[in-house]
mmCIF file of C-alpha atoms in Angstrom:
data_model
loop_
_atom_site.group_PDB
_atom_site.id
_atom_site.type_symbol
_atom_site.label_atom_id
_atom_site.label_comp_id
_atom_site.label_asym_id
_atom_site.label_seq_id
_atom_site.Cartn_x
_atom_site.Cartn_y
_atom_site.Cartn_z
ATOM 1 C CA MET Y 113 -51.671 25.677 7.491
ATOM 2 C CA TRP Y 114 -51.923 28.631 9.826
ATOM 3 C CA CYS Y 115 -49.730 29.761 12.646
ATOM 4 C CA ARG Y 116 -49.952 32.954 14.675
ATOM 5 C CA VAL Y 117 -47.310 34.960 16.462
ATOM 6 C CA ARG Y 118 -48.295 37.535 19.059
ATOM 7 C CA ILE Y 119 -46.215 40.695 19.046
ATOM 8 C CA PRO Y 120 -45.762 42.222 22.523
ATOM 9 C CA HIS Y 121 -47.384 45.529 21.602
ATOM 10 C CA LYS Y 122 -50.678 46.623 20.118
ATOM 11 C CA ALA Y 123 -50.363 44.952 16.706
ATOM 12 C CA VAL Y 124 -50.742 41.275 15.789
ATOM 13 C CA LEU Y 125 -48.592 39.428 13.254
ATOM 14 C CA ALA Y 126 -50.529 36.562 11.635
ATOM 15 C CA LEU Y 127 -48.635 34.232 9.306
ATOM 16 C CA SER Y 128 -50.288 31.891 6.818
ATOM 17 C CA ASP Y 129 -48.244 29.440 4.741
ATOM 18 C CA THR Y 130 -50.231 28.613 1.608
ATOM 19 C CA ALA Y 131 -48.324 25.342 1.195
ATOM 20 C CA GLY Y 132 -46.319 25.972 -1.260
ATOM 21 C CA SER Y 133 -34.247 48.610 -2.421
ATOM 22 C CA LYS Y 134 -34.415 48.900 -0.063
ATOM 23 C CA ILE Y 135 -37.759 49.974 1.203
ATOM 24 C CA GLY Y 136 -39.372 50.636 4.546
ATOM 25 C CA VAL Y 137 -43.120 50.093 4.684
ATOM 26 C CA ARG Y 138 -44.427 52.807 7.003
ATOM 27 C CA MET Y 139 -47.446 52.106 9.130
ATOM 28 C CA ASN Y 140 -49.497 54.364 11.400
ATOM 29 C CA ARG Y 141 -46.542 54.638 13.769
ATOM 30 C CA PRO Y 142 -43.038 55.342 12.405
ATOM 31 C CA ASN Y 143 -40.504 52.533 11.999
ATOM 32 C CA ASP Y 144 -42.972 49.708 12.604
ATOM 33 C CA MET Y 145 -42.114 47.536 9.610
ATOM 34 C CA LEU Y 146 -39.086 47.233 7.342
ATOM 35 C CA VAL Y 147 -38.919 45.071 4.198
ATOM 36 C CA ILE Y 148 -35.518 44.339 2.603
ATOM 37 C CA SER Y 149 -35.489 42.157 -0.496
ATOM 38 C CA ASP Y 150 -32.967 40.050 -2.432
ATOM 39 C CA LEU Y 151 -29.882 40.238 -0.201
ATOM 40 C CA HIS Y 152 -27.897 37.747 -2.317
ATOM 41 C CA SER Y 153 -25.261 37.208 0.349
ATOM 42 C CA GLY Y 154 -22.170 35.654 -1.204
ATOM 43 C CA ALA Y 155 -22.198 37.897 -4.266
ATOM 44 C CA HIS Y 156 -19.895 40.897 -4.401
ATOM 45 C CA GLY Y 157 -22.916 42.864 -5.576
ATOM 46 C CA GLY Y 158 -25.150 41.759 -2.690
ATOM 47 C CA LEU Y 159 -25.395 42.867 0.928
ATOM 48 C CA THR Y 160 -21.882 42.151 2.188
ATOM 49 C CA ARG Y 161 -20.266 42.395 5.626
ATOM 50 C CA PRO Y 162 -16.980 44.373 5.745
ATOM 51 C CA VAL Y 163 -14.745 41.316 6.071
ATOM 52 C CA ASN Y 164 -15.869 40.208 2.597
ATOM 53 C CA TRP Y 165 -15.646 43.582 0.827
ATOM 54 C CA MET Y 166 -13.497 43.923 -2.260
ATOM 55 C CA SER Y 167 -9.924 44.957 -1.546
ATOM 56 C CA GLY Y 168 -9.440 48.637 -0.800
ATOM 57 C CA LEU Y 169 -5.759 48.633 -1.689
ATOM 58 C CA PRO Y 170 -4.449 51.198 -4.198
ATOM 59 C CA GLN Y 171 -4.058 50.120 -7.796
ATOM 60 C CA GLN Y 172 -1.514 47.325 -7.927
ATOM 61 C CA GLU Y 173 1.341 46.998 -10.358
ATOM 62 C CA GLY Y 174 0.081 45.269 -13.478
ATOM 63 C CA GLU Y 175 -3.592 45.698 -12.539
ATOM 64 C CA LYS Y 176 -5.643 46.987 -15.457
ATOM 65 C CA ASP Y 177 -7.295 50.371 -15.063
ATOM 66 C CA SER Y 178 -10.708 48.808 -15.762
ATOM 67 C CA THR Y 179 -10.163 46.091 -13.149
ATOM 68 C CA TYR Y 180 -9.098 48.611 -10.537
ATOM 69 C CA ALA Y 181 -12.026 50.932 -11.355
ATOM 70 C CA ARG Y 182 -14.517 48.065 -10.973
ATOM 71 C CA ARG Y 183 -12.916 46.931 -7.710
ATOM 72 C CA LYS Y 184 -13.029 50.459 -6.329
ATOM 73 C CA PHE Y 185 -16.645 50.974 -7.436
ATOM 74 C CA THR Y 186 -17.765 47.606 -6.050
ATOM 75 C CA ARG Y 187 -16.236 48.332 -2.657
ATOM 76 C CA ALA Y 188 -17.941 51.754 -2.554
ATOM 77 C CA VAL Y 189 -21.338 50.171 -3.269
ATOM 78 C CA GLN Y 190 -20.721 47.436 -0.688
ATOM 79 C CA GLN Y 191 -19.911 50.082 1.906
ATOM 80 C CA ALA Y 192 -22.984 52.174 1.007
ATOM 81 C CA GLU Y 193 -25.338 49.169 1.256
ATOM 82 C CA TRP Y 194 -23.798 48.084 4.549
ATOM 83 C CA ASN Y 195 -24.136 51.561 6.042
ATOM 84 C CA TRP Y 196 -27.768 51.789 4.863
ATOM 85 C CA ALA Y 197 -28.654 48.426 6.405
ATOM 86 C CA ARG Y 198 -27.009 49.295 9.727
ATOM 87 C CA LYS Y 199 -28.686 52.703 9.851
ATOM 88 C CA SER Y 200 -32.109 51.290 8.950
ATOM 89 C CA LEU Y 201 -31.960 48.550 11.569
ATOM 90 C CA LEU Y 202 -29.998 50.193 14.388
ATOM 91 C CA ASN Y 203 -31.503 53.671 14.218
ATOM 92 C CA GLU Y 204 -35.068 52.811 13.234
ATOM 93 C CA ARG Y 205 -35.503 49.578 15.236
ATOM 94 C CA PRO Y 206 -38.472 48.173 13.266
ATOM 95 C CA LYS Y 207 -41.057 46.103 15.127
ATOM 96 C CA VAL Y 208 -41.230 43.714 12.161
ATOM 97 C CA LEU Y 209 -38.480 42.853 9.663
ATOM 98 C CA VAL Y 210 -39.473 41.041 6.457
ATOM 99 C CA LEU Y 211 -36.888 39.381 4.187
ATOM 100 C CA PRO Y 212 -38.751 38.226 1.054
ATOM 101 C CA GLY Y 213 -36.418 35.655 -0.428
ATOM 102 C CA ASP Y 214 -33.076 35.128 -2.170
ATOM 103 C CA LEU Y 215 -31.144 35.845 1.008
ATOM 104 C CA THR Y 216 -28.111 34.071 -0.450
ATOM 105 C CA ASP Y 217 -26.722 33.915 -3.984
ATOM 106 C CA GLY Y 218 -25.948 30.200 -3.993
ATOM 107 C CA LYS Y 219 -23.299 28.461 -6.069
ATOM 108 C CA GLN Y 220 -24.054 30.353 -9.305
ATOM 109 C CA LYS Y 221 -23.560 27.320 -11.510
ATOM 110 C CA LYS Y 222 -24.425 29.241 -14.679
ATOM 111 C CA SER Y 223 -21.487 31.616 -14.182
ATOM 112 C CA GLU Y 224 -19.303 28.967 -12.491
ATOM 113 C CA GLY Y 225 -19.155 31.023 -9.326
ATOM 114 C CA ALA Y 226 -18.047 34.267 -10.957
ATOM 115 C CA GLY Y 227 -18.752 37.355 -8.862
ATOM 116 C CA LEU Y 228 -18.890 35.497 -5.546
ATOM 117 C CA TRP Y 229 -16.771 36.036 -2.467
ATOM 118 C CA SER Y 230 -17.738 32.480 -1.491
ATOM 119 C CA PRO Y 231 -19.575 29.735 -3.429
ATOM 120 C CA VAL Y 232 -20.363 27.837 -0.198
ATOM 121 C CA PRO Y 233 -24.072 28.235 0.751
ATOM 122 C CA LYS Y 234 -23.424 27.693 4.480
ATOM 123 C CA GLU Y 235 -20.817 30.491 4.542
ATOM 124 C CA GLN Y 236 -23.244 32.793 2.727
ATOM 125 C CA ALA Y 237 -25.992 31.927 5.215
ATOM 126 C CA ASP Y 238 -23.728 32.445 8.224
ATOM 127 C CA ALA Y 239 -22.915 35.907 6.866
ATOM 128 C CA VAL Y 240 -26.631 36.804 6.780
ATOM 129 C CA VAL Y 241 -27.027 35.661 10.378
ATOM 130 C CA GLU Y 242 -23.911 37.552 11.424
ATOM 131 C CA ILE Y 243 -25.179 40.708 9.715
ATOM 132 C CA PHE Y 244 -28.695 40.725 11.158
ATOM 133 C CA LYS Y 245 -28.388 39.122 14.572
ATOM 134 C CA PRO Y 246 -26.634 42.041 16.304
ATOM 135 C CA LEU Y 247 -28.614 44.682 14.418
ATOM 136 C CA VAL Y 248 -32.180 43.726 15.264
ATOM 137 C CA SER Y 249 -33.595 44.260 18.723
ATOM 138 C CA GLU Y 250 -34.919 41.410 20.863
ATOM 139 C CA GLU Y 251 -38.447 42.741 20.289
ATOM 140 C CA THR Y 252 -38.160 42.620 16.479
ATOM 141 C CA LYS Y 253 -40.199 39.866 14.844
ATOM 142 C CA ILE Y 254 -38.580 38.497 11.680
ATOM 143 C CA PHE Y 255 -40.471 36.914 8.788
ATOM 144 C CA ILE Y 256 -38.708 35.250 5.862
ATOM 145 C CA VAL Y 257 -40.273 34.284 2.533
ATOM 146 C CA ARG Y 258 -38.418 31.531 0.692
ATOM 147 C CA GLY Y 259 -36.842 32.583 -2.592
ATOM 148 C CA THR Y 260 -35.840 30.687 -5.736
ATOM 149 C CA GLN Y 261 -34.369 27.199 -5.615
ATOM 150 C CA TYR Y 262 -31.516 28.264 -7.906
ATOM 151 C CA HIS Y 263 -30.146 30.536 -5.186
ATOM 152 C CA ASP Y 264 -31.146 28.242 -2.306
ATOM 153 C CA GLU Y 265 -30.802 24.663 -3.514
ATOM 154 C CA ASN Y 266 -29.467 23.600 -0.107
ATOM 155 C CA GLY Y 267 -32.324 25.044 1.947
ATOM 156 C CA VAL Y 268 -30.128 27.518 3.796
ATOM 157 C CA GLU Y 269 -32.979 30.027 4.169
ATOM 158 C CA ASP Y 270 -34.586 27.624 6.649
ATOM 159 C CA TYR Y 271 -31.262 27.508 8.494
ATOM 160 C CA ILE Y 272 -31.142 31.317 8.562
ATOM 161 C CA ALA Y 273 -34.710 31.437 9.881
ATOM 162 C CA GLU Y 274 -33.831 29.028 12.672
ATOM 163 C CA GLU Y 275 -30.722 30.993 13.641
ATOM 164 C CA LEU Y 276 -32.594 34.312 13.667
ATOM 165 C CA GLY Y 277 -35.687 32.924 15.368
ATOM 166 C CA ALA Y 278 -37.763 33.879 12.339
ATOM 167 C CA GLU Y 279 -41.002 32.565 10.886
ATOM 168 C CA ILE Y 280 -40.632 31.283 7.314
ATOM 169 C CA ALA Y 281 -43.106 30.407 4.552
ATOM 170 C CA ASN Y 282 -43.268 30.022 0.773
ATOM 171 C CA HIS Y 283 -46.213 32.397 0.561
ATOM 172 C CA GLY Y 284 -47.280 34.247 3.672
ATOM 173 C CA PHE Y 285 -49.835 36.726 4.907
ATOM 174 C CA LEU Y 286 -48.928 39.178 7.644
ATOM 175 C CA GLU Y 287 -51.616 41.069 9.470
ATOM 176 C CA PHE Y 288 -49.989 44.048 11.115
ATOM 177 C CA ALA Y 289 -51.650 47.127 12.599
ATOM 178 C CA GLY Y 290 -54.899 46.164 10.879
ATOM 179 C CA VAL Y 291 -53.286 45.877 7.433
ATOM 180 C CA VAL Y 292 -52.947 42.503 5.663
ATOM 181 C CA PHE Y 293 -49.799 41.977 3.582
ATOM 182 C CA ASP Y 294 -49.600 39.297 0.874
ATOM 183 C CA LEU Y 295 -45.923 38.302 0.709
ATOM 184 C CA LYS Y 296 -44.266 36.084 -1.865
ATOM 185 C CA HIS Y 297 -40.860 36.195 -3.496
ATOM 186 C CA LYS Y 298 -41.323 35.730 -7.216
ATOM 187 C CA GLU Y 299 -43.217 37.966 -9.613
ATOM 188 C CA SER Y 300 -43.102 37.815 -13.399
ATOM 189 C CA GLY Y 301 -42.064 40.896 -15.336
ATOM 190 C CA GLY Y 302 -43.257 42.250 -18.656
ATOM 191 C CA ASP Y 303 -41.373 40.849 -21.663
ATOM 192 C CA VAL Y 304 -41.996 43.831 -23.931
ATOM 193 C CA PRO Y 305 -40.753 47.439 -23.611
ATOM 194 C CA SER Y 306 -44.188 48.629 -22.542
ATOM 195 C CA GLY Y 307 -44.673 45.694 -20.177
ATOM 196 C CA ARG Y 308 -44.734 45.870 -16.406
ATOM 197 C CA PRO Y 309 -44.665 43.371 -13.530
ATOM 198 C CA SER Y 310 -47.867 41.355 -13.258
ATOM 199 C CA ILE Y 311 -48.479 42.180 -9.620
ATOM 200 C CA ARG Y 312 -52.085 43.099 -10.393
ATOM 201 C CA ASN Y 313 -52.624 39.474 -11.429
ATOM 202 C CA SER Y 314 -51.358 38.447 -7.996
ATOM 203 C CA TYR Y 315 -53.909 40.804 -6.481
ATOM 204 C CA LEU Y 316 -56.734 39.391 -8.628
ATOM 205 C CA SER Y 317 -55.679 35.861 -7.732
ATOM 206 C CA ASN Y 318 -55.857 36.755 -4.049
ATOM 207 C CA LEU Y 319 -59.361 38.172 -4.550
ATOM 208 C CA LEU Y 320 -60.489 34.832 -5.998
ATOM 209 C CA TRP Y 321 -58.907 32.736 -3.252
ATOM 210 C CA ALA Y 322 -60.209 35.060 -0.546
ATOM 211 C CA ALA Y 323 -63.751 34.838 -1.969
ATOM 212 C CA ARG Y 324 -63.550 31.115 -1.216
ATOM 213 C CA ASP Y 325 -62.055 31.702 2.251
ATOM 214 C CA LEU Y 326 -58.833 29.991 1.177
ATOM 215 C CA GLN Y 327 -56.634 33.072 1.708
ATOM 216 C CA PRO Y 328 -56.938 36.239 3.756
ATOM 217 C CA LEU Y 329 -57.953 39.268 1.687
ATOM 218 C CA ALA Y 330 -54.813 41.374 1.330
ATOM 219 C CA ASP Y 331 -54.589 45.160 1.482
ATOM 220 C CA VAL Y 332 -50.979 45.259 0.257
ATOM 221 C CA THR Y 333 -49.278 42.853 -2.169
ATOM 222 C CA ILE Y 334 -45.477 42.707 -1.954
ATOM 223 C CA ARG Y 335 -43.207 40.848 -4.343
ATOM 224 C CA ALA Y 336 -39.450 40.833 -5.011
ATOM 225 C CA HIS Y 337 -37.198 38.874 -7.422
ATOM 226 C CA LEU Y 338 -37.101 41.341 -10.337
ATOM 227 C CA HIS Y 339 -34.513 43.709 -8.795
ATOM 228 C CA SER Y 340 -36.548 46.680 -9.952
ATOM 229 C CA TYR Y 341 -39.119 48.932 -8.335
ATOM 230 C CA HIS Y 342 -42.747 49.068 -9.381
ATOM 231 C CA PHE Y 343 -45.947 50.059 -7.654
ATOM 232 C CA GLU Y 344 -49.600 50.438 -8.521
ATOM 233 C CA GLY Y 345 -52.924 50.297 -6.765
ATOM 234 C CA SER Y 346 -56.244 51.910 -6.012
ATOM 235 C CA ASP Y 347 -58.063 53.407 -3.056
ATOM 236 C CA ASN Y 348 -58.246 50.015 -1.297
ATOM 237 C CA TRP Y 349 -55.154 48.139 -2.505
ATOM 238 C CA LEU Y 350 -51.425 48.738 -2.998
ATOM 239 C CA GLY Y 351 -49.034 46.508 -4.932
ATOM 240 C CA MET Y 352 -45.242 46.822 -4.823
ATOM 241 C CA VAL Y 353 -42.330 45.023 -6.455
ATOM 242 C CA LEU Y 354 -39.247 45.833 -4.414
ATOM 243 C CA PRO Y 355 -35.766 46.654 -5.699
ATOM 244 C CA GLY Y 356 -33.115 44.232 -4.444
ATOM 245 C CA MET Y 357 -30.007 44.782 -2.363
ATOM 246 C CA GLN Y 358 -28.015 43.172 -5.178
ATOM 247 C CA TRP Y 359 -27.007 45.565 -7.928
#
């Protein structure tokens, strides 16, 4: 299934759904496109609005030194991530904003909700909307790639897309300023010390599908999920795994 969105300037954003950190991708004009991965709203270690930051109170009577140190450190990281996001969106005003999955942290059943400021998916989703809605300009086109079901078992990423007026897909292709981006959330990582993310396999897979006219041929392959940064490529292709906003 194909759908196309016309951007009101020289570039065209083309989205294909194949049925299924923090990094700014610079194009031929500055600040055209910004990609922010793995927000994990709801987790203390994810992108968090100030109202949900860890307490900034001095060390309390009976509070362990280690507990206070972690609380203080967590709040400092939350503040740094918040300031970075505001600066990137308010000052740079990207034409296109891409959020490639795991926008919320979900219920975290494995840890029984440990490390969350809220285990309620709707509250986590509302926080994402509240963070981004006032920061992006009316001209900014937003594209969301769905993340893992573990973090989004309630489908709140579709709710976020609706609230932000965003396009959403499981696996999408953006054509922007003459460059085709292959966007999907999950990428597998190497399971040995010398291993590396298998993003080149994603590139080779795209070559095969494109040869049969079943996918656009991508110039840039972008993946997330691993919370680590990796890139590789050649003279006609670039692959990137993006670091997440959750630490």
